[in-house]
Amino acid sequence: MLPVIENLLILQDRDRKIQRVEQDLAHIAPERTQLQDKARQGQSGFEAAKLKAHGIESEKKRLELEVESKKTQIEKYSVQQFQTKKNDEYKALGNEMESCKKAIYQLEEQQLVLMELAEEALKLQAEAARVASEAQKYMNGQVAELANREVRLNRQIDELKSDYSQLQDVLDSDVLSRYVRLRKNKGGNAVVGIQHSVCGGCHMKLPQQEVVSCKNQADLVGCPNCGRILYYSRDMDLAVVD
């Protein structure tokens, strides 16, 4: 195999590895964002559960104050009843007291319902706190792993690019330009092998002359169909398949 082909294949291998590492690096930021979003969702769930529990407690407190207010009114009406000497006023105050007692009964019924709701809300709040804590803990661990992975990948890509730069210095500028152009225009491999007299890039059948020239390894040979640089190695089968 021509030394230039060997260097081009190594360069192409570095290109592929750099591309894979860059793709891996590109996935890190979205993965980190996704993890952070899940942790925020867990925290939001906890805050919502906490707010609901607080709302129920506030309503319980309001009802307690209203009950106390009604009891105070009953005491006031009772004193006024004791002081009045008018029968109709006495009855009116009695009616007010009964209304207050009915209101207290209804308020206390509401309090019982709220007590059950408050107990359930506290359970939900505790569960939401547990979920949020676990989500945060998981996120912290995964983000730390991503950070370590990012460092490793950046180190790896620096090494690959350094190696790539050294390989570029070895290659003839015209050959390098040809390779870079093919990589850009064709995508994927710019240097391909031949198998059964077929180009490994475009998979078109090659003229016998190109196959022989490639096998002789006297100079760089390009596919007449796609322009990719061809190479031959002894493990390749040149027999034409019908």
CSV table of N, CA and C in Angstrom, one decimal, residues 46-208:
chain,number,residue,atom,x,y,z
A,46,PHE,N,-43.2,19.6,44.6
A,46,PHE,CA,-43.1,19.8,46.0
A,46,PHE,C,-43.7,21.2,46.4
A,47,GLU,N,-43.3,22.2,45.7
A,47,GLU,CA,-43.8,23.6,46.0
A,47,GLU,C,-45.3,23.6,45.9
A,48,ALA,N,-45.9,23.0,44.9
A,48,ALA,CA,-47.3,23.0,44.7
A,48,ALA,C,-48.0,22.2,45.8
A,49,ALA,N,-47.4,21.1,46.2
A,49,ALA,CA,-48.0,20.3,47.3
A,49,ALA,C,-47.9,21.1,48.6
A,50,LYS,N,-46.8,21.8,48.8
A,50,LYS,CA,-46.6,22.6,50.0
A,50,LYS,C,-47.6,23.8,50.0
A,51,LEU,N,-47.8,24.4,48.9
A,51,LEU,CA,-48.8,25.5,48.8
A,51,LEU,C,-50.2,25.1,49.1
A,52,LYS,N,-50.5,23.9,48.6
A,52,LYS,CA,-51.9,23.3,48.8
A,52,LYS,C,-52.1,23.1,50.3
A,53,ALA,N,-51.1,22.4,50.9
A,53,ALA,CA,-51.2,22.2,52.4
A,53,ALA,C,-51.3,23.5,53.2
A,54,HIS,N,-50.6,24.5,52.8
A,54,HIS,CA,-50.6,25.8,53.4
A,54,HIS,C,-52.0,26.4,53.3
A,55,GLY,N,-52.6,26.2,52.1
A,55,GLY,CA,-53.9,26.8,51.8
A,55,GLY,C,-54.9,26.2,52.7
A,56,ILE,N,-54.9,24.9,52.9
A,56,ILE,CA,-55.8,24.2,53.7
A,56,ILE,C,-55.7,24.6,55.2
A,57,GLU,N,-54.4,24.7,55.6
A,57,GLU,CA,-54.2,25.2,57.0
A,57,GLU,C,-54.7,26.6,57.2
A,58,SER,N,-54.5,27.4,56.2
A,58,SER,CA,-55.1,28.8,56.3
A,58,SER,C,-56.6,28.8,56.4
A,59,GLU,N,-57.2,27.9,55.6
A,59,GLU,CA,-58.7,27.8,55.7
A,59,GLU,C,-59.1,27.3,57.0
A,60,LYS,N,-58.4,26.3,57.6
A,60,LYS,CA,-58.7,25.8,58.9
A,60,LYS,C,-58.6,26.9,59.9
A,61,LYS,N,-57.6,27.7,59.8
A,61,LYS,CA,-57.4,28.9,60.8
A,61,LYS,C,-58.6,29.9,60.6
A,62,ARG,N,-59.0,30.1,59.4
A,62,ARG,CA,-60.1,31.1,59.2
A,62,ARG,C,-61.4,30.6,59.8
A,63,LEU,N,-61.6,29.3,59.6
A,63,LEU,CA,-62.8,28.7,60.2
A,63,LEU,C,-62.8,28.7,61.8
A,64,GLU,N,-61.6,28.5,62.3
A,64,GLU,CA,-61.4,28.5,63.8
A,64,GLU,C,-61.8,29.9,64.3
A,65,LEU,N,-61.3,30.9,63.6
A,65,LEU,CA,-61.5,32.3,64.0
A,65,LEU,C,-63.0,32.7,63.9
A,66,GLU,N,-63.6,32.1,62.8
A,66,GLU,CA,-65.0,32.4,62.6
A,66,GLU,C,-65.9,31.7,63.7
A,67,VAL,N,-65.5,30.5,64.1
A,67,VAL,CA,-66.2,29.8,65.2
A,67,VAL,C,-66.0,30.6,66.5
A,68,GLU,N,-64.8,31.1,66.8
A,68,GLU,CA,-64.6,31.9,68.0
A,68,GLU,C,-65.4,33.2,67.9
A,69,SER,N,-65.5,33.7,66.7
A,69,SER,CA,-66.3,35.0,66.6
A,69,SER,C,-67.8,34.7,66.9
A,70,LYS,N,-68.3,33.5,66.4
A,70,LYS,CA,-69.7,33.2,66.6
A,70,LYS,C,-70.0,32.9,68.1
A,71,LYS,N,-69.0,32.3,68.8
A,71,LYS,CA,-69.1,32.0,70.2
A,71,LYS,C,-69.1,33.3,71.0
A,72,THR,N,-68.3,34.2,70.6
A,72,THR,CA,-68.3,35.6,71.2
A,72,THR,C,-69.6,36.3,71.1
A,73,GLN,N,-70.2,36.1,69.8
A,73,GLN,CA,-71.5,36.7,69.6
A,73,GLN,C,-72.6,36.1,70.5
A,74,ILE,N,-72.5,34.8,70.6
A,74,ILE,CA,-73.5,34.1,71.5
A,74,ILE,C,-73.4,34.6,72.9
A,75,GLU,N,-72.2,34.8,73.4
A,75,GLU,CA,-72.0,35.3,74.8
A,75,GLU,C,-72.6,36.7,74.9
A,76,LYS,N,-72.3,37.5,73.9
A,76,LYS,CA,-72.9,38.9,73.9
A,76,LYS,C,-74.4,38.9,73.9
A,77,TYR,N,-75.0,38.0,73.0
A,77,TYR,CA,-76.4,37.9,73.0
A,77,TYR,C,-77.0,37.4,74.3
A,78,SER,N,-76.3,36.5,74.9
A,78,SER,CA,-76.7,35.9,76.2
A,78,SER,C,-76.8,37.0,77.2
A,79,VAL,N,-75.7,37.9,77.3
A,79,VAL,CA,-75.7,39.0,78.2
A,79,VAL,C,-76.9,39.9,78.0
A,80,GLN,N,-77.1,40.2,76.7
A,80,GLN,CA,-78.1,41.2,76.3
A,80,GLN,C,-79.5,40.6,76.7
A,81,GLN,N,-79.6,39.3,76.5
A,81,GLN,CA,-80.9,38.6,76.9
A,81,GLN,C,-81.2,38.7,78.3
A,82,PHE,N,-80.1,38.6,79.1
A,82,PHE,CA,-80.2,38.6,80.6
A,82,PHE,C,-80.6,40.1,81.0
A,83,GLN,N,-80.1,41.0,80.2
A,83,GLN,CA,-80.4,42.4,80.6
A,83,GLN,C,-81.7,43.0,80.1
A,84,THR,N,-82.3,42.4,79.0
A,84,THR,CA,-83.5,43.0,78.5
A,84,THR,C,-84.7,42.5,79.3
A,85,LYS,N,-85.7,43.4,79.2
A,85,LYS,CA,-87.0,43.1,79.9
A,85,LYS,C,-88.1,43.0,78.9
A,86,LYS,N,-87.7,43.2,77.6
A,86,LYS,CA,-88.7,43.1,76.5
A,86,LYS,C,-88.8,41.7,76.0
A,87,ASN,N,-90.0,41.1,75.9
A,87,ASN,CA,-90.2,39.8,75.5
A,87,ASN,C,-89.8,39.5,74.0
A,88,ASP,N,-90.2,40.5,73.2
A,88,ASP,CA,-89.9,40.3,71.7
A,88,ASP,C,-88.4,40.5,71.5
A,89,GLU,N,-87.7,41.3,72.2
A,89,GLU,CA,-86.2,41.5,72.1
A,89,GLU,C,-85.5,40.2,72.6
A,90,TYR,N,-86.1,39.7,73.7
A,90,TYR,CA,-85.5,38.4,74.3
A,90,TYR,C,-85.6,37.3,73.2
A,91,LYS,N,-86.7,37.2,72.5
A,91,LYS,CA,-86.9,36.2,71.5
A,91,LYS,C,-86.0,36.4,70.3
A,92,ALA,N,-85.8,37.7,69.9
A,92,ALA,CA,-85.0,38.0,68.8
A,92,ALA,C,-83.5,37.6,69.1
A,93,LEU,N,-83.1,37.9,70.3
A,93,LEU,CA,-81.7,37.6,70.7
A,93,LEU,C,-81.6,36.1,70.7
A,94,GLY,N,-82.6,35.4,71.2
A,94,GLY,CA,-82.6,33.9,71.2
A,94,GLY,C,-82.4,33.4,69.8
A,95,ASN,N,-83.2,34.0,68.8
A,95,ASN,CA,-83.1,33.5,67.4
A,95,ASN,C,-81.6,33.7,66.9
A,96,GLU,N,-81.1,34.9,67.3
A,96,GLU,CA,-79.7,35.2,66.8
A,96,GLU,C,-78.7,34.1,67.4
A,97,MET,N,-78.9,33.8,68.6
A,97,MET,CA,-78.1,32.8,69.3
A,97,MET,C,-78.2,31.4,68.6
A,98,GLU,N,-79.4,31.1,68.2
A,98,GLU,CA,-79.6,29.8,67.5
A,98,GLU,C,-79.0,29.8,66.1
A,99,SER,N,-79.1,31.0,65.5
A,99,SER,CA,-78.4,31.1,64.2
A,99,SER,C,-76.9,30.9,64.3
A,100,CYS,N,-76.4,31.5,65.4
A,100,CYS,CA,-74.9,31.4,65.6
A,100,CYS,C,-74.5,29.9,65.9
A,101,LYS,N,-75.4,29.2,66.7
A,101,LYS,CA,-75.1,27.8,67.0
A,101,LYS,C,-75.1,27.0,65.7
A,102,LYS,N,-76.1,27.2,64.8
A,102,LYS,CA,-76.2,26.5,63.6
A,102,LYS,C,-75.0,26.8,62.7
A,103,ALA,N,-74.6,28.0,62.7
A,103,ALA,CA,-73.4,28.4,61.9
A,103,ALA,C,-72.2,27.7,62.5
A,104,ILE,N,-72.1,27.7,63.8
A,104,ILE,CA,-70.9,27.0,64.4
A,104,ILE,C,-70.9,25.5,64.1
A,105,TYR,N,-72.1,24.9,64.1
A,105,TYR,CA,-72.2,23.4,63.7
A,105,TYR,C,-71.7,23.2,62.3
A,106,GLN,N,-72.1,24.1,61.4
A,106,GLN,CA,-71.7,24.0,60.0
A,106,GLN,C,-70.2,24.2,59.8
A,107,LEU,N,-69.7,25.2,60.5
A,107,LEU,CA,-68.3,25.5,60.5
A,107,LEU,C,-67.5,24.3,61.0
A,108,GLU,N,-67.9,23.7,62.1
A,108,GLU,CA,-67.2,22.6,62.7
A,108,GLU,C,-67.2,21.4,61.8
A,109,GLU,N,-68.3,21.2,61.0
A,109,GLU,CA,-68.4,20.1,60.0
A,109,GLU,C,-67.3,20.4,58.9
A,110,GLN,N,-67.2,21.7,58.5
A,110,GLN,CA,-66.2,22.0,57.5
A,110,GLN,C,-64.8,21.8,58.1
A,111,GLN,N,-64.7,22.1,59.3
A,111,GLN,CA,-63.4,21.9,60.0
A,111,GLN,C,-63.0,20.4,59.9
A,112,LEU,N,-63.9,19.5,60.2
A,112,LEU,CA,-63.6,18.1,60.2
A,112,LEU,C,-63.2,17.6,58.8
A,113,VAL,N,-63.9,18.2,57.8
A,113,VAL,CA,-63.5,17.8,56.4
A,113,VAL,C,-62.1,18.3,56.1
A,114,LEU,N,-61.8,19.6,56.5
A,114,LEU,CA,-60.5,20.2,56.3
A,114,LEU,C,-59.4,19.4,57.1
A,115,MET,N,-59.7,18.9,58.2
A,115,MET,CA,-58.7,18.1,59.0
A,115,MET,C,-58.3,16.9,58.2
A,116,GLU,N,-59.3,16.2,57.5
A,116,GLU,CA,-58.9,15.0,56.7
A,116,GLU,C,-58.1,15.5,55.5
A,117,LEU,N,-58.5,16.6,54.9
A,117,LEU,CA,-57.8,17.1,53.7
A,117,LEU,C,-56.4,17.5,54.1
A,118,ALA,N,-56.3,18.1,55.3
A,118,ALA,CA,-54.9,18.6,55.7
A,118,ALA,C,-54.0,17.4,55.9
A,119,GLU,N,-54.6,16.3,56.5
A,119,GLU,CA,-53.8,15.1,56.8
A,119,GLU,C,-53.3,14.5,55.5
A,120,GLU,N,-54.2,14.4,54.5
A,120,GLU,CA,-53.8,13.9,53.2
A,120,GLU,C,-52.8,14.8,52.5
A,121,ALA,N,-53.0,16.1,52.6
A,121,ALA,CA,-52.1,17.1,52.0
A,121,ALA,C,-50.7,17.0,52.5
A,122,LEU,N,-50.6,16.8,53.8
A,122,LEU,CA,-49.3,16.6,54.5
A,122,LEU,C,-48.6,15.4,54.0
A,123,LYS,N,-49.4,14.3,53.8
A,123,LYS,CA,-48.8,13.1,53.2
A,123,LYS,C,-48.3,13.3,51.8
A,124,LEU,N,-49.1,14.0,51.0
A,124,LEU,CA,-48.7,14.3,49.6
A,124,LEU,C,-47.5,15.2,49.6
A,125,GLN,N,-47.4,16.2,50.5
A,125,GLN,CA,-46.3,17.1,50.6
A,125,GLN,C,-45.0,16.3,51.0
A,126,ALA,N,-45.1,15.4,51.9
A,126,ALA,CA,-44.0,14.6,52.3
A,126,ALA,C,-43.5,13.7,51.2
A,127,GLU,N,-44.5,13.1,50.4
A,127,GLU,CA,-44.1,12.3,49.3
A,127,GLU,C,-43.4,13.1,48.2
A,128,ALA,N,-44.0,14.3,47.9
A,128,ALA,CA,-43.4,15.2,46.9
A,128,ALA,C,-42.0,15.7,47.3
A,129,ALA,N,-41.8,15.9,48.6
A,129,ALA,CA,-40.5,16.3,49.1
A,129,ALA,C,-39.5,15.1,48.9
A,130,ARG,N,-40.0,13.9,49.1
A,130,ARG,CA,-39.1,12.7,48.9
A,130,ARG,C,-38.7,12.6,47.4
A,131,VAL,N,-39.7,12.8,46.5
A,131,VAL,CA,-39.5,12.7,45.1
A,131,VAL,C,-38.5,13.8,44.6
A,132,ALA,N,-38.8,15.0,45.1
A,132,ALA,CA,-37.9,16.1,44.7
A,132,ALA,C,-36.5,15.9,45.2
A,133,SER,N,-36.3,15.4,46.4
A,133,SER,CA,-35.0,15.1,47.0
A,133,SER,C,-34.3,14.1,46.1
A,134,GLU,N,-35.0,13.0,45.8
A,134,GLU,CA,-34.3,11.9,45.0
A,134,GLU,C,-34.0,12.4,43.6
A,135,ALA,N,-34.9,13.3,43.0
A,135,ALA,CA,-34.6,13.8,41.7
A,135,ALA,C,-33.4,14.7,41.7
A,136,GLN,N,-33.3,15.5,42.8
A,136,GLN,CA,-32.2,16.4,42.9
A,136,GLN,C,-30.9,15.6,43.1
A,137,LYS,N,-31.0,14.6,43.9
A,137,LYS,CA,-29.8,13.8,44.2
A,137,LYS,C,-29.3,13.1,42.9
A,138,TYR,N,-30.3,12.5,42.2
A,138,TYR,CA,-30.0,11.8,40.9
A,138,TYR,C,-29.4,12.8,39.9
A,139,MET,N,-30.0,14.0,39.8
A,139,MET,CA,-29.5,15.0,38.9
A,139,MET,C,-28.1,15.4,39.2
A,140,ASN,N,-27.8,15.6,40.5
A,140,ASN,CA,-26.5,16.0,40.9
A,140,ASN,C,-25.4,15.0,40.5
A,141,GLY,N,-25.8,13.7,40.7
A,141,GLY,CA,-24.9,12.6,40.3
A,141,GLY,C,-24.6,12.5,38.8
A,142,GLN,N,-25.8,12.6,38.1
A,142,GLN,CA,-25.7,12.5,36.6
A,142,GLN,C,-24.9,13.7,36.0
A,143,VAL,N,-25.2,14.9,36.5
A,143,VAL,CA,-24.5,16.1,36.0
A,143,VAL,C,-23.0,16.0,36.3
A,144,ALA,N,-22.7,15.5,37.5
A,144,ALA,CA,-21.3,15.3,37.8
A,144,ALA,C,-20.6,14.3,36.8
A,145,GLU,N,-21.3,13.2,36.5
A,145,GLU,CA,-20.8,12.3,35.5
A,145,GLU,C,-20.6,12.9,34.2
A,146,LEU,N,-21.6,13.7,33.8
A,146,LEU,CA,-21.6,14.4,32.5
A,146,LEU,C,-20.4,15.3,32.4
A,147,ALA,N,-20.1,16.0,33.6
A,147,ALA,CA,-19.0,17.0,33.6
A,147,ALA,C,-17.7,16.2,33.5
A,148,ASN,N,-17.6,15.1,34.1
A,148,ASN,CA,-16.3,14.3,34.0
A,148,ASN,C,-16.2,13.7,32.6
A,149,ARG,N,-17.3,13.3,32.0
A,149,ARG,CA,-17.3,12.8,30.6
A,149,ARG,C,-16.9,13.9,29.7
A,150,GLU,N,-17.4,15.1,29.9
A,150,GLU,CA,-17.1,16.3,29.1
A,150,GLU,C,-15.6,16.6,29.1
A,151,VAL,N,-15.0,16.5,30.3
A,151,VAL,CA,-13.6,16.7,30.4
A,151,VAL,C,-12.8,15.7,29.6
A,152,ARG,N,-13.2,14.4,29.8
A,152,ARG,CA,-12.5,13.3,29.1
A,152,ARG,C,-12.6,13.5,27.6
A,153,LEU,N,-13.8,13.8,27.1
A,153,LEU,CA,-14.0,14.0,25.6
A,153,LEU,C,-13.2,15.1,25.1
A,154,ASN,N,-13.2,16.2,25.8
A,154,ASN,CA,-12.4,17.4,25.4
A,154,ASN,C,-10.9,17.1,25.3
A,155,ARG,N,-10.5,16.3,26.3
A,155,ARG,CA,-9.1,15.9,26.3
A,155,ARG,C,-8.8,15.0,25.1
A,156,GLN,N,-9.8,14.1,24.9
A,156,GLN,CA,-9.6,13.1,23.8
A,156,GLN,C,-9.6,13.9,22.4
A,157,ILE,N,-10.5,14.8,22.3
A,157,ILE,CA,-10.6,15.6,21.0
A,157,ILE,C,-9.3,16.4,20.8
A,158,ASP,N,-8.8,16.9,21.9
A,158,ASP,CA,-7.5,17.7,21.8
A,158,ASP,C,-6.4,16.8,21.3
A,159,GLU,N,-6.3,15.6,21.8
A,159,GLU,CA,-5.3,14.7,21.4
A,159,GLU,C,-5.5,14.3,19.9
A,160,LEU,N,-6.8,14.0,19.5
A,160,LEU,CA,-7.0,13.6,18.2
A,160,LEU,C,-6.7,14.7,17.2
A,161,LYS,N,-7.0,16.0,17.6
A,161,LYS,CA,-6.7,17.1,16.7
A,161,LYS,C,-5.2,17.4,16.6
A,162,SER,N,-4.5,17.1,17.7
A,162,SER,CA,-3.1,17.3,17.6
A,162,SER,C,-2.5,16.2,16.7
A,163,ASP,N,-3.0,15.0,16.8
A,163,ASP,CA,-2.5,13.9,15.9
A,163,ASP,C,-2.9,14.2,14.5
A,164,TYR,N,-4.1,14.8,14.3
A,164,TYR,CA,-4.6,15.1,13.0
A,164,TYR,C,-3.7,16.2,12.3
A,165,SER,N,-3.3,17.2,13.1
A,165,SER,CA,-2.5,18.2,12.6
A,165,SER,C,-1.1,17.7,12.2
A,166,GLN,N,-0.6,16.8,12.9
A,166,GLN,CA,0.7,16.2,12.6
A,166,GLN,C,0.6,15.4,11.3
A,167,LEU,N,-0.5,14.7,11.1
A,167,LEU,CA,-0.7,13.9,9.9
A,167,LEU,C,-0.8,14.9,8.7
A,168,GLN,N,-1.5,16.0,8.9
A,168,GLN,CA,-1.6,17.0,7.8
A,168,GLN,C,-0.3,17.5,7.3
A,169,ASP,N,0.7,17.6,8.3
A,169,ASP,CA,2.0,18.1,7.9
A,169,ASP,C,2.8,17.1,7.1
A,170,VAL,N,2.4,15.9,7.2
A,170,VAL,CA,3.1,14.8,6.5
A,170,VAL,C,2.7,14.7,5.0
A,171,LEU,N,1.4,15.0,4.8
A,171,LEU,CA,0.8,14.9,3.5
A,171,LEU,C,1.1,16.1,2.6
A,172,ASP,N,1.2,15.7,1.3
A,172,ASP,CA,1.4,16.8,0.3
A,172,ASP,C,0.1,17.7,0.3
A,173,SER,N,0.4,19.0,0.1
A,173,SER,CA,-0.7,19.9,0.2
A,173,SER,C,-1.8,19.7,-0.8
A,174,ASP,N,-1.5,19.3,-2.1
A,174,ASP,CA,-2.5,19.0,-3.1
A,174,ASP,C,-3.3,17.7,-2.7
A,175,VAL,N,-2.6,16.7,-2.2
A,175,VAL,CA,-3.3,15.5,-1.8
A,175,VAL,C,-4.3,15.8,-0.6
A,176,LEU,N,-3.8,16.6,0.3
A,176,LEU,CA,-4.6,17.0,1.5
A,176,LEU,C,-5.8,17.8,1.0
A,177,SER,N,-5.6,18.7,0.1
A,177,SER,CA,-6.7,19.5,-0.4
A,177,SER,C,-7.8,18.7,-1.1
A,178,ARG,N,-7.3,17.7,-1.8
A,178,ARG,CA,-8.2,16.8,-2.5
A,178,ARG,C,-9.0,16.0,-1.5
A,179,TYR,N,-8.3,15.5,-0.5
A,179,TYR,CA,-9.0,14.7,0.6
A,179,TYR,C,-10.0,15.5,1.3
A,180,VAL,N,-9.7,16.7,1.7
A,180,VAL,CA,-10.6,17.6,2.4
A,180,VAL,C,-11.8,17.9,1.5
A,181,ARG,N,-11.6,18.2,0.3
A,181,ARG,CA,-12.7,18.5,-0.7
A,181,ARG,C,-13.6,17.3,-0.8
A,182,LEU,N,-13.1,16.1,-0.9
A,182,LEU,CA,-13.9,14.9,-1.0
A,182,LEU,C,-14.7,14.7,0.3
A,183,ARG,N,-14.1,14.9,1.4
A,183,ARG,CA,-14.8,14.7,2.7
A,183,ARG,C,-16.0,15.7,2.8
A,184,LYS,N,-15.7,16.9,2.3
A,184,LYS,CA,-16.8,17.9,2.4
A,184,LYS,C,-17.9,17.7,1.4
A,185,ASN,N,-17.5,17.4,0.2
A,185,ASN,CA,-18.5,17.2,-0.9
A,185,ASN,C,-19.3,15.9,-0.8
A,186,LYS,N,-18.6,14.8,-0.5
A,186,LYS,CA,-19.2,13.5,-0.5
A,186,LYS,C,-19.7,13.1,0.8
A,187,GLY,N,-19.1,13.6,1.9
A,187,GLY,CA,-19.5,13.1,3.2
A,187,GLY,C,-19.0,11.7,3.5
A,188,GLY,N,-18.8,11.4,4.7
A,188,GLY,CA,-18.3,10.0,5.0
A,188,GLY,C,-16.9,9.9,4.5
A,189,ASN,N,-16.6,8.7,3.9
A,189,ASN,CA,-15.2,8.4,3.6
A,189,ASN,C,-14.8,9.1,2.2
A,190,ALA,N,-13.6,9.6,2.2
A,190,ALA,CA,-13.0,10.1,1.0
A,190,ALA,C,-12.1,9.1,0.4
A,191,VAL,N,-11.6,8.2,1.2
A,191,VAL,CA,-10.7,7.1,0.7
A,191,VAL,C,-11.4,5.8,1.0
A,192,VAL,N,-11.6,5.0,-0.1
A,192,VAL,CA,-12.4,3.8,0.0
A,192,VAL,C,-11.7,2.6,-0.7
A,193,GLY,N,-11.9,1.5,-0.3
A,193,GLY,CA,-11.4,0.3,-0.9
A,193,GLY,C,-12.2,-0.2,-2.1
A,194,ILE,N,-11.7,-1.2,-2.8
A,194,ILE,CA,-12.4,-1.7,-3.9
A,194,ILE,C,-12.7,-3.2,-3.6
A,195,GLN,N,-13.9,-3.7,-3.8
A,195,GLN,CA,-14.3,-5.0,-3.6
A,195,GLN,C,-15.1,-5.5,-4.8
A,196,HIS,N,-14.6,-6.6,-5.4
A,196,HIS,CA,-15.3,-7.2,-6.5
A,196,HIS,C,-15.4,-6.1,-7.7
A,197,SER,N,-14.3,-5.3,-7.8
A,197,SER,CA,-14.2,-4.3,-8.8
A,197,SER,C,-15.2,-3.2,-8.7
A,198,VAL,N,-15.7,-3.0,-7.5
A,198,VAL,CA,-16.7,-2.0,-7.2
A,198,VAL,C,-16.2,-1.0,-6.2
A,199,CYS,N,-16.5,0.3,-6.5
A,199,CYS,CA,-16.0,1.4,-5.6
A,199,CYS,C,-16.7,1.3,-4.2
A,200,GLY,N,-15.9,1.3,-3.2
A,200,GLY,CA,-16.5,1.2,-1.8
A,200,GLY,C,-17.3,2.5,-1.4
A,201,GLY,N,-17.3,3.5,-2.2
A,201,GLY,CA,-18.0,4.7,-1.9
A,201,GLY,C,-19.3,4.8,-2.6
A,202,CYS,N,-19.3,4.8,-3.9
A,202,CYS,CA,-20.5,5.0,-4.7
A,202,CYS,C,-21.1,3.6,-5.1
A,203,HIS,N,-20.3,2.5,-4.9
A,203,HIS,CA,-20.7,1.2,-5.2
A,203,HIS,C,-21.0,0.9,-6.7
A,204,MET,N,-20.3,1.8,-7.6
A,204,MET,CA,-20.4,1.6,-9.0
A,204,MET,C,-19.2,0.7,-9.5
A,205,LYS,N,-19.5,-0.1,-10.5
A,205,LYS,CA,-18.4,-0.9,-11.1
A,205,LYS,C,-17.3,-0.1,-11.7
A,206,LEU,N,-16.1,-0.5,-11.4
A,206,LEU,CA,-14.9,0.3,-11.9
A,206,LEU,C,-14.4,-0.3,-13.2
A,207,PRO,N,-13.9,0.6,-14.1
A,207,PRO,CA,-13.2,0.1,-15.3
A,207,PRO,C,-12.0,-0.8,-14.9
A,208,GLN,N,-11.7,-1.8,-15.7
A,208,GLN,CA,-10.6,-2.7,-15.4
A,208,GLN,C,-9.3,-1.9,-15.2
